GROMACS .gro file of C-alpha atoms in nm:
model
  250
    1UNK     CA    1   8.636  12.323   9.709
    2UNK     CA    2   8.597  12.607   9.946
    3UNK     CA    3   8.530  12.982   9.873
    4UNK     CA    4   8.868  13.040  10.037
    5UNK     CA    5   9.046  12.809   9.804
    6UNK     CA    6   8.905  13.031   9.475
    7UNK     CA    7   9.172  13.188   9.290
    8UNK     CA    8   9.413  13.030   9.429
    9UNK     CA    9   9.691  12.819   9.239
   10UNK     CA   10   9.825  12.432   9.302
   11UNK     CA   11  10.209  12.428   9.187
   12UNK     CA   12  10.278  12.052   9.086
   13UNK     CA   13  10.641  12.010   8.997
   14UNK     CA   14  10.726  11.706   8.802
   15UNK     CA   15  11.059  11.508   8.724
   16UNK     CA   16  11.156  11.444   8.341
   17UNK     CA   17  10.981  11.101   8.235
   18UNK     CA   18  10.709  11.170   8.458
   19UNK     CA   19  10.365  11.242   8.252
   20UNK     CA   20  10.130  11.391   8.473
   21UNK     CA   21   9.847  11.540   8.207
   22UNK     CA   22   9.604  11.264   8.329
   23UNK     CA   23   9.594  11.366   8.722
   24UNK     CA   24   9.614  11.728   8.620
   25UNK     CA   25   9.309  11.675   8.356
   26UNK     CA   26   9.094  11.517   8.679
   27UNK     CA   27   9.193  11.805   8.850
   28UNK     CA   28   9.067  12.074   8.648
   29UNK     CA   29   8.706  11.894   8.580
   30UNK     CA   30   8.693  11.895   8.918
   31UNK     CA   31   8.848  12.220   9.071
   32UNK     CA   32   8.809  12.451   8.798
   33UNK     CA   33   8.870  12.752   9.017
   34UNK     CA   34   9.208  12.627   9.094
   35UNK     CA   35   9.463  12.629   8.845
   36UNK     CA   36   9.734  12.383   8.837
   37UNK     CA   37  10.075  12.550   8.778
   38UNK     CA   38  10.373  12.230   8.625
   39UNK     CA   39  10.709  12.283   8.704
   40UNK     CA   40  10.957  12.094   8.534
   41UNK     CA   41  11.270  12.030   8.774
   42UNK     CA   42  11.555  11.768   8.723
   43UNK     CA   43  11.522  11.470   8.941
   44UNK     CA   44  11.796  11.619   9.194
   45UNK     CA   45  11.660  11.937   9.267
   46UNK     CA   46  11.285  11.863   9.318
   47UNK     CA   47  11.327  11.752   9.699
   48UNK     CA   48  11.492  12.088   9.714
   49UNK     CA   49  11.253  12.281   9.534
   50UNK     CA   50  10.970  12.123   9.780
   51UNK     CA   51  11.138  12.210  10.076
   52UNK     CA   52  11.203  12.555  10.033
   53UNK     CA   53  10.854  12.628   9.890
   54UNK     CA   54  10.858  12.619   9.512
   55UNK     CA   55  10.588  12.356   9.492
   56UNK     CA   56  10.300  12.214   9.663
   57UNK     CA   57  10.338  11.851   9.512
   58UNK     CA   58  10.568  11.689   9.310
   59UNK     CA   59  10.628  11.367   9.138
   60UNK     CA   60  10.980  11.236   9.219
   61UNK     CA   61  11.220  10.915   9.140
   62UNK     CA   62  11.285  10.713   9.449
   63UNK     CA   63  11.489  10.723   9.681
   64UNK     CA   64  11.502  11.039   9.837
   65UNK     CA   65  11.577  11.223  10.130
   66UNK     CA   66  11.233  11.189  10.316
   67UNK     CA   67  11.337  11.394  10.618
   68UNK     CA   68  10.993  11.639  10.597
   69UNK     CA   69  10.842  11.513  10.357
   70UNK     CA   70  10.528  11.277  10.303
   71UNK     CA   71  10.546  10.972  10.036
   72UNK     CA   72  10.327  10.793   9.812
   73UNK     CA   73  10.522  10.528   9.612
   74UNK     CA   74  10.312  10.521   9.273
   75UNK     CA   75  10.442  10.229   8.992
   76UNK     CA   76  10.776  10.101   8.900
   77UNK     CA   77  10.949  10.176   8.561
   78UNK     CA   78  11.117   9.895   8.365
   79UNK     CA   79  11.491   9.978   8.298
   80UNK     CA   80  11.608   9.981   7.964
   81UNK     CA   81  11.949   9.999   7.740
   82UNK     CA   82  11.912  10.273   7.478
   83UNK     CA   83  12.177  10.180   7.209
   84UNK     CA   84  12.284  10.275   6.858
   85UNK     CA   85  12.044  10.087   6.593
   86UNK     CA   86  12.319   9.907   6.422
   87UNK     CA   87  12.471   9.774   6.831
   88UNK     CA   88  12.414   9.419   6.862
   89UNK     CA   89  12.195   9.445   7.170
   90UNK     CA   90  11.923   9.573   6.908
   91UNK     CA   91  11.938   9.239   6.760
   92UNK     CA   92  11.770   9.129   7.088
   93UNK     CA   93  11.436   9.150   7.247
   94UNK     CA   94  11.554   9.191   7.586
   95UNK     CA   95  11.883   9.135   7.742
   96UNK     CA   96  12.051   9.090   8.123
   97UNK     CA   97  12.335   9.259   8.297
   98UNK     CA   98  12.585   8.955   8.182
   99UNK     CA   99  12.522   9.054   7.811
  100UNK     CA  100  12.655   9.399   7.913
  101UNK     CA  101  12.976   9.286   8.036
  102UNK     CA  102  13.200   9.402   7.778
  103UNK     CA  103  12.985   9.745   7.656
  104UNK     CA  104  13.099  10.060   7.788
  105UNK     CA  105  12.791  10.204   7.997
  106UNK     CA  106  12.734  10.590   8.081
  107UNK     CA  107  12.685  10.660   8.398
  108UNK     CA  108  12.500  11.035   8.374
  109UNK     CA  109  12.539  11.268   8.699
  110UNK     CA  110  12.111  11.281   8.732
  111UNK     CA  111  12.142  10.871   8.698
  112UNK     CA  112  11.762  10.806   8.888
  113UNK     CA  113  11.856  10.394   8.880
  114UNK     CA  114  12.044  10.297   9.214
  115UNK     CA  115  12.321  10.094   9.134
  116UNK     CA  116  12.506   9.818   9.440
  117UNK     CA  117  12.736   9.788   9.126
  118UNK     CA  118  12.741   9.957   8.813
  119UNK     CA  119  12.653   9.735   8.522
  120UNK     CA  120  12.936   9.706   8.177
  121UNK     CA  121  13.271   9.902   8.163
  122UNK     CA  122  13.294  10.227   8.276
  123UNK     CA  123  13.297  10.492   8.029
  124UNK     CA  124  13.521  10.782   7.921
  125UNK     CA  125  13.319  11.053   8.097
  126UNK     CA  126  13.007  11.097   8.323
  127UNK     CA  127  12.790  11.298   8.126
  128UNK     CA  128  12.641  11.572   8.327
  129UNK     CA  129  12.317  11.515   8.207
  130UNK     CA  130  12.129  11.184   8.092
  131UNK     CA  131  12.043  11.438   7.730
  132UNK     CA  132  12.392  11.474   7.734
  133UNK     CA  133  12.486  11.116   7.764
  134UNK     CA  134  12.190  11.023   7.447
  135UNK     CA  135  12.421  11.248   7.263
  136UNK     CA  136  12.717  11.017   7.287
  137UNK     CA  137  12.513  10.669   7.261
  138UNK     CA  138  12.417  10.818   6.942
  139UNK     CA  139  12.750  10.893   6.849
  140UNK     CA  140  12.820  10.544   6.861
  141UNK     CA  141  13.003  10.547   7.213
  142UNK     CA  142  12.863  10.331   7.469
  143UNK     CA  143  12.544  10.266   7.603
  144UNK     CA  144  12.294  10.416   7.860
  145UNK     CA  145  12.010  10.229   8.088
  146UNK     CA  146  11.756  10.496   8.192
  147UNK     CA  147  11.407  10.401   8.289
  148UNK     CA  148  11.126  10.336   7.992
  149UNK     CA  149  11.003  10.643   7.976
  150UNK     CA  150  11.318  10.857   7.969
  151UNK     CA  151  11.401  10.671   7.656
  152UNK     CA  152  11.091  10.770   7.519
  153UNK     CA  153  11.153  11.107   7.601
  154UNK     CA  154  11.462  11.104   7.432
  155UNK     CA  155  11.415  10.893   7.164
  156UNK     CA  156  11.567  10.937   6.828
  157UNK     CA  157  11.583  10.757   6.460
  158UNK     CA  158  11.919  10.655   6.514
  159UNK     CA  159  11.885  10.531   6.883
  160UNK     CA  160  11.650  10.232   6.996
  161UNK     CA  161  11.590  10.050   7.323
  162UNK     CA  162  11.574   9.685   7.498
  163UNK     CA  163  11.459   9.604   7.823
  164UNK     CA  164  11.733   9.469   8.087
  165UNK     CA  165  11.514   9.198   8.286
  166UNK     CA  166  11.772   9.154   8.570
  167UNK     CA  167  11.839   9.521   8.610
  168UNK     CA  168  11.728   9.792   8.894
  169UNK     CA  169  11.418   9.975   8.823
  170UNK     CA  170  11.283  10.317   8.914
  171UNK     CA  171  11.036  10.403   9.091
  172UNK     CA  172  10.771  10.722   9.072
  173UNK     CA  173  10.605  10.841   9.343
  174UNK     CA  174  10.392  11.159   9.479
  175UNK     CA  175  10.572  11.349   9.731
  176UNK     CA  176  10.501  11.687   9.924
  177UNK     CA  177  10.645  11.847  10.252
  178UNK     CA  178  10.443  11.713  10.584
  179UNK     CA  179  10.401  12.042  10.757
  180UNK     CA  180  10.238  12.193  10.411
  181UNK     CA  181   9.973  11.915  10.382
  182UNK     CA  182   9.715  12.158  10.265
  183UNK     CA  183   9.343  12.120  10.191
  184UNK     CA  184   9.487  12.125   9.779
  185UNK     CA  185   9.731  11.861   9.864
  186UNK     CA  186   9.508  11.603  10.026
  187UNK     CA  187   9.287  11.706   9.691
  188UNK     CA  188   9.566  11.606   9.453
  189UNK     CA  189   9.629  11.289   9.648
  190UNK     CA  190   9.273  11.174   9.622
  191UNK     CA  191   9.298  11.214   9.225
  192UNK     CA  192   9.634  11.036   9.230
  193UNK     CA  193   9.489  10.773   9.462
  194UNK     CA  194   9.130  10.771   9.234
  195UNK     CA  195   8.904  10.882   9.502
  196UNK     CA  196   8.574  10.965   9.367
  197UNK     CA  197   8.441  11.300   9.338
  198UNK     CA  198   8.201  11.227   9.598
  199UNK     CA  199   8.487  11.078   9.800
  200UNK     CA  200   8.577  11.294  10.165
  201UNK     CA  201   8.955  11.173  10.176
  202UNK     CA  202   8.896  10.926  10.374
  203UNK     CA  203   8.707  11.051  10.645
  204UNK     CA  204   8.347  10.918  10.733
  205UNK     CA  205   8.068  11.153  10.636
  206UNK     CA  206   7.837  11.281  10.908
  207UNK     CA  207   7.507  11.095  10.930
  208UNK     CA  208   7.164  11.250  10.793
  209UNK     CA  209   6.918  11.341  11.042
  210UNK     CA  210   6.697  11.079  11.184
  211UNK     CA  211   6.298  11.178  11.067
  212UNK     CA  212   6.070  11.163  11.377
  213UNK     CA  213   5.893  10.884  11.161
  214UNK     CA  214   6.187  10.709  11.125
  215UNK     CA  215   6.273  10.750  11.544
  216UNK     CA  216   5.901  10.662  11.617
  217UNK     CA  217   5.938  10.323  11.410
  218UNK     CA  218   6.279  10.227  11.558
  219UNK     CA  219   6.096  10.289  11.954
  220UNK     CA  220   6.074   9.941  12.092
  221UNK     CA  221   5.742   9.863  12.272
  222UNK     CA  222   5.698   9.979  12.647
  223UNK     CA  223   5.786   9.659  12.851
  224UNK     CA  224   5.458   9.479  13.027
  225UNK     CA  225   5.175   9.616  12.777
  226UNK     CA  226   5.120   9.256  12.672
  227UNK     CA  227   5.005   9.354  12.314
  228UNK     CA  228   5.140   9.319  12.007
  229UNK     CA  229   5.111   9.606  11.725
  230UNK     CA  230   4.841   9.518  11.485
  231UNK     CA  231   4.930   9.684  11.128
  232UNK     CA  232   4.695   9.930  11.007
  233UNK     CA  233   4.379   9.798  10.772
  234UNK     CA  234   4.442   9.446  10.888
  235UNK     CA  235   4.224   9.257  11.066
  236UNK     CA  236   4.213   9.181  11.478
  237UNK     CA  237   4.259   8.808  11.528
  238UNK     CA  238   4.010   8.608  11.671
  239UNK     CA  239   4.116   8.392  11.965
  240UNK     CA  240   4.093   7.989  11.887
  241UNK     CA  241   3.742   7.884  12.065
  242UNK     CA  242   3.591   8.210  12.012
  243UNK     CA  243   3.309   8.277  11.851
  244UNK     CA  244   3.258   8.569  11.632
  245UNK     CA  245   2.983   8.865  11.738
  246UNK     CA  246   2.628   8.791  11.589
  247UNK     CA  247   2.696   8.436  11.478
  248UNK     CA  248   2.467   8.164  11.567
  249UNK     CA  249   2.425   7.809  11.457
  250UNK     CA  250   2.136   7.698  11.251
   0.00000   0.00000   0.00000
């Protein structure tokens, strides 16, 4: 971190589902004179909210419009059917689409899942909201598929879940505007990514100084000397046939 980047603030805006208390605890360990400012936005608006400045980061559902903006697909959500507790899909440890077939499904207006074609009957309404449409599951009308966590988020005694193994699933991923790709942001990315403190985003640190020991070791010997270095405290050889200095047979 940088004296210029003291006191100043990182504005992460996150989708509903989306937990992002582990990146942001990384974070302040290691930028504690940054603050990280969460803002909660519905899954529609946080493209929007991105582009015109609200955030620095934010963790989105895919797809999106990417037009300006930088992705990082993260991990993939498995889709679920949140029913009542006494439907018969609770009977079940998992179900498919086909089991569906005759259930009437909600289809919320903030639906994250893309759908080629929409899974069950259609039902009475399109919720507004996928809160609003947990309301009516639990009412005993129809069923909703949201991705895992959602249904955690929502969850309630008298609604459970069941993982639909043939169904789309969502995916999470980090996402910030390209022209706004800040020293903070390529920070946040390296926690996200789990870069090590020590880590410089990728780019190769500079190389320590050379000591003249070090330079004089790595000099190769002048060409035509004819001599080889002799370590120091070791011993000259002796050529073969040559008699040492002051030695004479008895």
């Amino acid at each position: 971190m940088t004296d210029g980047e003291t006191g100043r603030m990182f504005r992460l805006a996150y989708v509903p589902g989306v937990t992002p208390a582990k990146w942001v605890s990384v974070w302040t360990e290691r930028m504690p004179g940054v603050p990280v400012t969460l803002v909660a936005v519905p899954a529609a608006e946080v493209v929007g909210l991105l582009r015109s400045g609200g955030a620095d980061a934010g963790f989105a559902r895919l797809p999106v419009d990417r037009d300006g903006l930088s992705v990082i697909p993260l991990y993939v959500e498995t889709t679920v059917a949140m029913v009542s507790k006494d439907h018969a899909v609770a009977a079940a440890d998992e179900v498919t689409i086909a089991d569906l077939v005759d259930d009437e499904v909600f289809h919320p207006l903030d639906d994250t899942i893309e759908w080629a074609v929409r899974p069950g009957l259609p039902a009475f309404t399109r919720p507004a909201t996928t809160a609003d449409a947990v309301e009516l599951v639990a009412s005993g009308t129809g069923i909703l598929l949201v991705p895992l966590s959602l249904a955690r988020l929502h969850h309630r005694r008298d609604l459970t879940y069941r993982p639909v193994t043939d169904a789309p699933q969502s995916q999470v991923a980090l996402t910030w505007p390209t022209d706004a790709t800040t020293d903070l942001v390529e920070d946040f990315i390296g926690i996200v990514r789990g870069r090590t403190v020590n880590s410089s985003r990728g780019r190769a640190p500079a190389s320590p100084a050379e000591k003249p020991a070090q330079r004089q070791a790595q000099k190769p010997a002048q060409k035509g000397s004819g001599r080889r270095a002799v370590p120091a405290g070791s011993k000259k050889a002796v050529p073969a046939g040559r008699k040492k200095k002051g030695y004479r047979p008895r």
